[in-house]
Amino acid sequence: MVKIIKTSLVAAAFMASSLVASDILATVDGKNITKQDAEAFVSATAPNAHFSQLNPAQQNMIKERLIEKVLFMELAKKEGIENDPEFKAALEKIKNELFVNVWMKKQLDSIVISDSEAKEFYEKNKDKFVQKETVHARHILVKDEKTAQEIIDQLKPLKGDALKQKFIELAKAKSTGPSASKGGDLGNFAKGQMVPEFSKAVWALEKGQITLKPVKTQFGYHVIYLEDKKGVQTVPYEKVKDKIIVSLKQQEFAKKVAAMAKELKSKAKIVDNTAKADTAKK
């Protein structure tokens, strides 16, 4: 039994080291450069980008920049930059910023918003959590009006599921739009999200209907099928709960910090030199 346990521990340790090793992009003079380092580097330069989403050439470029960063850091240390007055002043400034930032985060984290508080806010402000009227539509896009009319003529005699299935079949076979592979499915959208001609035609339909005339837009000629229509709806509490809690926390945080700032100012000896300068000018 003891032998089995030892073997398991060795296996677990090996797996753990393998996982860590897989995250290491390069090692420079014994210092590891990891995927996490690369992700942080990319986020700092392009907030909406991710290292894992970059192509191999871009990833390699980031890796090279990080290698250079380590080498420059080592060179700076060798040249005694840590004793440079400019470095010490900059470090002190960063420390002061870090003091405040970490303290602020702790103040925010200390604020707790209960589910009942969030629910109460939701109930009092339901008018703010309204989802616009939406439709769920499919379309078949072709280049000419004649082809669009021929498709409509094939679909006209059909109703219900038979109409929907045939529409999907024809969309996959004839549509030139990017949604062809999905049976022309455009998903859900609200008024104004499509070009005017398309929007006017789709909102005139009832659920389960198709347009009986080709709809011309800048993209070509469309045959539209309305799969579903939903009126104005109140978004369920569970879907907005997290956003409400974050919003309430931020509001409480702002109040708390403002109150603390007021108290601290009342106790501190503050000399406003700008006020003296303004008085002197007058």
mmCIF file of C-alpha atoms in Angstrom:
data_model
loop_
_atom_site.group_PDB
_atom_site.id
_atom_site.type_symbol
_atom_site.label_atom_id
_atom_site.label_comp_id
_atom_site.label_asym_id
_atom_site.label_seq_id
_atom_site.Cartn_x
_atom_site.Cartn_y
_atom_site.Cartn_z
ATOM 1 C CA MET A 1 0.000 0.000 0.000
ATOM 2 C CA VAL A 2 2.830 2.400 0.941
ATOM 3 C CA LYS A 3 4.586 1.621 -2.339
ATOM 4 C CA ILE A 4 1.418 2.391 -4.299
ATOM 5 C CA ILE A 5 1.009 5.727 -2.506
ATOM 6 C CA LYS A 6 4.664 6.666 -3.187
ATOM 7 C CA THR A 7 4.263 5.764 -6.854
ATOM 8 C CA SER A 8 1.090 7.887 -7.082
ATOM 9 C CA LEU A 9 2.836 10.856 -5.503
ATOM 10 C CA VAL A 10 5.745 10.573 -7.930
ATOM 11 C CA ALA A 11 3.292 10.360 -10.857
ATOM 12 C CA ALA A 12 1.365 13.388 -9.587
ATOM 13 C CA ALA A 13 4.569 15.383 -9.166
ATOM 14 C CA PHE A 14 5.674 14.436 -12.687
ATOM 15 C CA MET A 15 2.313 15.500 -14.134
ATOM 16 C CA ALA A 16 2.483 18.820 -12.268
ATOM 17 C CA SER A 17 6.005 19.531 -13.537
ATOM 18 C CA SER A 18 4.905 18.615 -17.074
ATOM 19 C CA LEU A 19 2.021 21.081 -16.904
ATOM 20 C CA VAL A 20 4.334 23.831 -15.709
ATOM 21 C CA ALA A 21 6.896 22.951 -18.380
ATOM 22 C CA SER A 22 4.250 23.216 -21.098
ATOM 23 C CA ASP A 23 3.654 26.841 -20.075
ATOM 24 C CA ILE A 24 7.335 27.803 -20.408
ATOM 25 C CA LEU A 25 8.086 29.536 -23.712
ATOM 26 C CA ALA A 26 11.811 30.073 -23.139
ATOM 27 C CA THR A 27 14.472 30.096 -20.423
ATOM 28 C CA VAL A 28 17.020 32.908 -20.305
ATOM 29 C CA ASP A 29 19.982 32.424 -17.930
ATOM 30 C CA GLY A 30 17.792 30.241 -15.724
ATOM 31 C CA LYS A 31 14.798 32.620 -15.743
ATOM 32 C CA ASN A 32 11.604 31.164 -17.230
ATOM 33 C CA ILE A 33 9.420 33.116 -19.629
ATOM 34 C CA THR A 34 5.903 31.696 -19.473
ATOM 35 C CA LYS A 35 2.691 31.920 -21.467
ATOM 36 C CA GLN A 36 1.303 33.948 -18.573
ATOM 37 C CA ASP A 37 4.123 36.508 -19.060
ATOM 38 C CA ALA A 38 3.275 36.679 -22.754
ATOM 39 C CA GLU A 39 -0.436 37.092 -22.022
ATOM 40 C CA ALA A 40 0.299 39.969 -19.626
ATOM 41 C CA PHE A 41 2.598 41.604 -22.210
ATOM 42 C CA VAL A 42 -0.070 41.398 -24.931
ATOM 43 C CA SER A 43 -2.838 42.651 -22.612
ATOM 44 C CA ALA A 44 -0.752 45.676 -21.640
ATOM 45 C CA THR A 45 -0.243 46.693 -25.265
ATOM 46 C CA ALA A 46 -3.597 45.579 -26.744
ATOM 47 C CA PRO A 47 -6.295 45.073 -24.045
ATOM 48 C CA ASN A 48 -8.675 43.105 -26.285
ATOM 49 C CA ALA A 49 -6.010 40.765 -27.671
ATOM 50 C CA HIS A 50 -4.832 37.411 -26.308
ATOM 51 C CA PHE A 51 -1.477 35.691 -26.832
ATOM 52 C CA SER A 52 -3.166 32.348 -27.560
ATOM 53 C CA GLN A 53 -5.119 33.941 -30.437
ATOM 54 C CA LEU A 54 -2.053 35.349 -32.202
ATOM 55 C CA ASN A 55 -0.557 33.568 -35.193
ATOM 56 C CA PRO A 56 2.800 31.726 -34.795
ATOM 57 C CA ALA A 57 4.833 34.628 -36.222
ATOM 58 C CA GLN A 58 3.225 37.131 -33.830
ATOM 59 C CA GLN A 59 3.694 34.765 -30.865
ATOM 60 C CA ASN A 60 7.345 34.354 -31.776
ATOM 61 C CA MET A 61 7.769 38.144 -31.960
ATOM 62 C CA ILE A 62 6.265 38.512 -28.452
ATOM 63 C CA LYS A 63 8.569 35.769 -27.158
ATOM 64 C CA GLU A 64 11.610 37.567 -28.624
ATOM 65 C CA ARG A 65 10.566 40.861 -26.990
ATOM 66 C CA LEU A 66 10.268 39.101 -23.614
ATOM 67 C CA ILE A 67 13.680 37.470 -24.050
ATOM 68 C CA GLU A 68 15.170 40.896 -24.807
ATOM 69 C CA LYS A 69 13.400 42.320 -21.760
ATOM 70 C CA VAL A 70 15.096 39.746 -19.492
ATOM 71 C CA LEU A 71 18.492 40.411 -21.075
ATOM 72 C CA PHE A 72 18.102 44.194 -20.734
ATOM 73 C CA MET A 73 17.022 43.740 -17.112
ATOM 74 C CA GLU A 74 20.136 41.686 -16.352
ATOM 75 C CA LEU A 75 22.330 44.268 -18.078
ATOM 76 C CA ALA A 76 20.686 47.104 -16.134
ATOM 77 C CA LYS A 77 21.367 45.280 -12.862
ATOM 78 C CA LYS A 78 25.001 44.702 -13.797
ATOM 79 C CA GLU A 79 25.398 48.396 -14.539
ATOM 80 C CA GLY A 80 24.015 49.233 -11.078
ATOM 81 C CA ILE A 81 20.806 50.925 -12.178
ATOM 82 C CA GLU A 82 19.280 50.089 -8.775
ATOM 83 C CA ASN A 83 21.539 52.725 -7.194
ATOM 84 C CA ASP A 84 20.653 55.378 -9.750
ATOM 85 C CA PRO A 85 18.736 58.325 -8.133
ATOM 86 C CA GLU A 86 16.294 58.428 -11.048
ATOM 87 C CA PHE A 87 15.505 54.709 -10.574
ATOM 88 C CA LYS A 88 14.995 55.168 -6.821
ATOM 89 C CA ALA A 89 12.638 58.110 -7.383
ATOM 90 C CA ALA A 90 10.615 56.184 -9.963
ATOM 91 C CA LEU A 91 10.447 53.138 -7.679
ATOM 92 C CA GLU A 92 9.200 55.266 -4.801
ATOM 93 C CA LYS A 93 6.500 56.743 -7.029
ATOM 94 C CA ILE A 94 5.387 53.269 -8.137
ATOM 95 C CA LYS A 95 5.314 52.120 -4.500
ATOM 96 C CA ASN A 96 3.065 55.036 -3.560
ATOM 97 C CA GLU A 97 0.688 54.251 -6.434
ATOM 98 C CA LEU A 98 0.689 50.578 -5.439
ATOM 99 C CA PHE A 99 -0.099 51.436 -1.804
ATOM 100 C CA VAL A 100 -3.245 53.269 -2.874
ATOM 101 C CA ASN A 101 -4.299 50.780 -5.562
ATOM 102 C CA VAL A 102 -4.033 47.725 -3.292
ATOM 103 C CA TRP A 103 -5.773 49.579 -0.474
ATOM 104 C CA MET A 104 -8.587 50.650 -2.826
ATOM 105 C CA LYS A 105 -9.046 47.072 -4.028
ATOM 106 C CA LYS A 106 -9.300 45.842 -0.454
ATOM 107 C CA GLN A 107 -11.961 48.475 0.293
ATOM 108 C CA LEU A 108 -13.952 47.363 -2.749
ATOM 109 C CA ASP A 109 -13.564 43.668 -1.888
ATOM 110 C CA SER A 110 -14.779 44.326 1.652
ATOM 111 C CA ILE A 111 -18.164 45.537 0.397
ATOM 112 C CA VAL A 112 -20.763 42.768 0.335
ATOM 113 C CA ILE A 113 -24.044 43.100 -1.542
ATOM 114 C CA SER A 114 -26.593 40.483 -0.540
ATOM 115 C CA ASP A 115 -28.914 38.739 -2.947
ATOM 116 C CA SER A 116 -31.890 40.397 -1.246
ATOM 117 C CA GLU A 117 -30.370 43.882 -1.797
ATOM 118 C CA ALA A 118 -29.764 43.122 -5.463
ATOM 119 C CA LYS A 119 -33.286 41.707 -5.850
ATOM 120 C CA GLU A 120 -34.794 44.775 -4.184
ATOM 121 C CA PHE A 121 -32.908 47.048 -6.605
ATOM 122 C CA TYR A 122 -34.119 44.930 -9.529
ATOM 123 C CA GLU A 123 -37.771 45.131 -8.421
ATOM 124 C CA LYS A 124 -37.597 48.905 -7.963
ATOM 125 C CA ASN A 125 -35.917 49.448 -11.339
ATOM 126 C CA LYS A 126 -37.553 46.851 -13.584
ATOM 127 C CA ASP A 127 -38.102 49.474 -16.265
ATOM 128 C CA LYS A 128 -34.314 49.633 -16.702
ATOM 129 C CA PHE A 129 -34.083 45.921 -17.487
ATOM 130 C CA VAL A 130 -36.242 45.793 -20.591
ATOM 131 C CA GLN A 131 -35.310 43.863 -23.710
ATOM 132 C CA LYS A 132 -36.475 45.367 -26.991
ATOM 133 C CA GLU A 133 -38.817 43.599 -29.372
ATOM 134 C CA THR A 134 -36.815 41.053 -31.377
ATOM 135 C CA VAL A 135 -37.305 38.669 -34.285
ATOM 136 C CA HIS A 136 -35.629 35.410 -35.228
ATOM 137 C CA ALA A 137 -35.351 35.160 -39.007
ATOM 138 C CA ARG A 138 -33.780 33.166 -41.820
ATOM 139 C CA HIS A 139 -33.034 34.362 -45.332
ATOM 140 C CA ILE A 140 -31.954 33.136 -48.744
ATOM 141 C CA LEU A 141 -29.750 35.600 -50.598
ATOM 142 C CA VAL A 142 -29.391 35.382 -54.386
ATOM 143 C CA LYS A 143 -27.999 37.675 -57.075
ATOM 144 C CA ASP A 144 -31.091 38.242 -59.214
ATOM 145 C CA GLU A 145 -34.801 38.863 -58.712
ATOM 146 C CA LYS A 146 -35.888 36.006 -61.005
ATOM 147 C CA THR A 147 -34.082 33.369 -58.919
ATOM 148 C CA ALA A 148 -35.542 34.844 -55.719
ATOM 149 C CA GLN A 149 -39.075 34.702 -57.177
ATOM 150 C CA GLU A 150 -38.590 31.080 -58.273
ATOM 151 C CA ILE A 151 -37.618 30.158 -54.710
ATOM 152 C CA ILE A 152 -40.695 31.969 -53.355
ATOM 153 C CA ASP A 153 -42.913 30.071 -55.822
ATOM 154 C CA GLN A 154 -41.513 26.765 -54.537
ATOM 155 C CA LEU A 155 -42.193 27.764 -50.938
ATOM 156 C CA LYS A 156 -45.650 29.366 -51.355
ATOM 157 C CA PRO A 157 -47.743 26.161 -51.192
ATOM 158 C CA LEU A 158 -46.078 24.995 -47.967
ATOM 159 C CA LYS A 159 -47.054 25.705 -44.360
ATOM 160 C CA GLY A 160 -45.729 25.012 -40.861
ATOM 161 C CA ASP A 161 -42.792 22.628 -40.418
ATOM 162 C CA ALA A 162 -42.842 21.655 -44.089
ATOM 163 C CA LEU A 163 -42.237 25.303 -45.057
ATOM 164 C CA LYS A 164 -39.444 25.712 -42.523
ATOM 165 C CA GLN A 165 -37.653 22.512 -43.560
ATOM 166 C CA LYS A 166 -37.877 23.333 -47.267
ATOM 167 C CA PHE A 167 -36.645 26.878 -46.599
ATOM 168 C CA ILE A 168 -33.602 25.531 -44.731
ATOM 169 C CA GLU A 169 -32.936 23.068 -47.536
ATOM 170 C CA LEU A 170 -33.081 25.775 -50.216
ATOM 171 C CA ALA A 171 -30.975 28.172 -48.133
ATOM 172 C CA LYS A 172 -28.199 25.593 -47.875
ATOM 173 C CA ALA A 173 -28.384 24.835 -51.593
ATOM 174 C CA LYS A 174 -28.934 28.266 -53.155
ATOM 175 C CA SER A 175 -28.102 31.109 -50.752
ATOM 176 C CA THR A 176 -24.931 33.075 -51.429
ATOM 177 C CA GLY A 177 -24.922 34.602 -47.935
ATOM 178 C CA PRO A 178 -22.533 33.544 -45.128
ATOM 179 C CA SER A 179 -25.460 32.030 -43.179
ATOM 180 C CA ALA A 180 -26.196 29.495 -45.960
ATOM 181 C CA SER A 181 -24.533 26.609 -44.102
ATOM 182 C CA LYS A 182 -26.849 27.301 -41.146
ATOM 183 C CA GLY A 183 -29.977 27.178 -43.289
ATOM 184 C CA GLY A 184 -29.997 30.976 -43.613
ATOM 185 C CA ASP A 185 -30.301 31.444 -39.849
ATOM 186 C CA LEU A 186 -29.654 35.063 -38.810
ATOM 187 C CA GLY A 187 -30.452 34.513 -35.146
ATOM 188 C CA ASN A 188 -32.282 37.110 -33.051
ATOM 189 C CA PHE A 189 -32.068 40.819 -33.781
ATOM 190 C CA ALA A 190 -33.901 44.039 -32.946
ATOM 191 C CA LYS A 191 -35.191 46.852 -35.150
ATOM 192 C CA GLY A 192 -32.472 48.875 -36.800
ATOM 193 C CA GLN A 193 -29.871 46.107 -36.751
ATOM 194 C CA MET A 194 -30.447 45.216 -40.409
ATOM 195 C CA VAL A 195 -30.451 47.429 -43.517
ATOM 196 C CA PRO A 196 -33.741 49.398 -43.835
ATOM 197 C CA GLU A 197 -35.285 47.407 -46.719
ATOM 198 C CA PHE A 198 -34.629 44.085 -44.999
ATOM 199 C CA SER A 199 -35.790 45.369 -41.609
ATOM 200 C CA LYS A 200 -39.069 46.736 -43.028
ATOM 201 C CA ALA A 201 -39.861 43.430 -44.755
ATOM 202 C CA VAL A 202 -39.056 41.161 -41.810
ATOM 203 C CA TRP A 203 -41.015 43.238 -39.275
ATOM 204 C CA ALA A 204 -44.079 43.106 -41.535
ATOM 205 C CA LEU A 205 -44.167 39.293 -41.346
ATOM 206 C CA GLU A 206 -45.996 37.078 -38.875
ATOM 207 C CA LYS A 207 -44.384 34.010 -37.304
ATOM 208 C CA GLY A 208 -44.052 31.185 -39.835
ATOM 209 C CA GLN A 209 -44.484 33.413 -42.909
ATOM 210 C CA ILE A 210 -42.172 34.169 -45.829
ATOM 211 C CA THR A 211 -41.883 37.299 -47.960
ATOM 212 C CA LEU A 212 -44.028 36.838 -51.075
ATOM 213 C CA LYS A 213 -41.904 39.226 -53.137
ATOM 214 C CA PRO A 214 -38.093 39.380 -53.366
ATOM 215 C CA VAL A 215 -36.574 41.971 -51.040
ATOM 216 C CA LYS A 216 -33.859 44.015 -52.728
ATOM 217 C CA THR A 217 -30.938 45.390 -50.707
ATOM 218 C CA GLN A 218 -27.371 46.424 -51.481
ATOM 219 C CA PHE A 219 -26.370 42.753 -51.066
ATOM 220 C CA GLY A 220 -28.782 41.286 -53.616
ATOM 221 C CA TYR A 221 -32.282 39.786 -53.444
ATOM 222 C CA HIS A 222 -33.602 38.151 -50.267
ATOM 223 C CA VAL A 223 -36.329 35.646 -49.471
ATOM 224 C CA ILE A 224 -37.077 35.958 -45.749
ATOM 225 C CA TYR A 225 -38.677 33.496 -43.341
ATOM 226 C CA LEU A 226 -39.798 34.677 -39.891
ATOM 227 C CA GLU A 227 -39.118 31.929 -37.392
ATOM 228 C CA ASP A 228 -40.185 33.791 -34.259
ATOM 229 C CA LYS A 229 -41.146 37.217 -32.933
ATOM 230 C CA LYS A 230 -40.839 38.325 -29.314
ATOM 231 C CA GLY A 231 -42.388 41.469 -27.890
ATOM 232 C CA VAL A 232 -40.825 43.794 -25.350
ATOM 233 C CA GLN A 233 -39.738 41.701 -22.360
ATOM 234 C CA THR A 234 -38.332 42.291 -18.906
ATOM 235 C CA VAL A 235 -34.959 40.596 -18.575
ATOM 236 C CA PRO A 236 -35.123 37.910 -15.813
ATOM 237 C CA TYR A 237 -33.409 38.783 -12.542
ATOM 238 C CA GLU A 238 -30.940 35.872 -12.734
ATOM 239 C CA LYS A 239 -29.570 37.186 -16.041
ATOM 240 C CA VAL A 240 -28.744 40.628 -14.622
ATOM 241 C CA LYS A 241 -28.044 39.699 -11.004
ATOM 242 C CA ASP A 242 -24.236 39.762 -11.333
ATOM 243 C CA LYS A 243 -24.244 43.132 -13.119
ATOM 244 C CA ILE A 244 -26.519 44.602 -10.460
ATOM 245 C CA ILE A 245 -24.245 43.382 -7.663
ATOM 246 C CA VAL A 246 -21.160 44.860 -9.384
ATOM 247 C CA SER A 247 -22.966 48.168 -9.924
ATOM 248 C CA LEU A 248 -24.190 48.363 -6.308
ATOM 249 C CA LYS A 249 -20.716 47.486 -5.014
ATOM 250 C CA GLN A 250 -19.202 50.303 -7.056
ATOM 251 C CA GLN A 251 -21.831 52.748 -5.791
ATOM 252 C CA GLU A 252 -21.178 51.764 -2.157
ATOM 253 C CA PHE A 253 -17.437 51.902 -2.773
ATOM 254 C CA ALA A 254 -17.709 55.460 -4.154
ATOM 255 C CA LYS A 255 -19.744 56.543 -1.106
ATOM 256 C CA LYS A 256 -17.336 54.853 1.313
ATOM 257 C CA VAL A 257 -14.226 56.387 -0.256
ATOM 258 C CA ALA A 258 -15.838 59.842 -0.440
ATOM 259 C CA ALA A 259 -16.783 59.669 3.255
ATOM 260 C CA MET A 260 -13.305 58.475 4.263
ATOM 261 C CA ALA A 261 -11.670 61.198 2.166
ATOM 262 C CA LYS A 262 -13.839 63.843 3.838
ATOM 263 C CA GLU A 263 -12.955 62.566 7.320
ATOM 264 C CA LEU A 264 -9.229 62.337 6.556
ATOM 265 C CA LYS A 265 -9.187 65.867 5.109
ATOM 266 C CA SER A 266 -10.920 67.234 8.214
ATOM 267 C CA LYS A 267 -8.168 65.796 10.428
ATOM 268 C CA ALA A 268 -5.190 66.607 8.213
ATOM 269 C CA LYS A 269 -3.233 69.843 8.014
ATOM 270 C CA ILE A 270 -3.613 70.825 4.361
ATOM 271 C CA VAL A 271 -2.071 73.934 2.825
ATOM 272 C CA ASP A 272 -3.563 74.741 -0.580
ATOM 273 C CA ASN A 273 -0.843 76.708 -2.389
ATOM 274 C CA THR A 274 -2.935 77.121 -5.530
ATOM 275 C CA ALA A 275 -5.548 79.046 -3.550
ATOM 276 C CA LYS A 276 -2.814 81.443 -2.319
ATOM 277 C CA ALA A 277 -1.522 81.893 -5.854
ATOM 278 C CA ASP A 278 -5.037 82.741 -7.121
ATOM 279 C CA THR A 279 -5.484 85.322 -4.354
ATOM 280 C CA ALA A 280 -2.103 86.903 -5.143
ATOM 281 C CA LYS A 281 -3.079 87.318 -8.811
ATOM 282 C CA LYS A 282 -6.174 89.292 -7.830
#
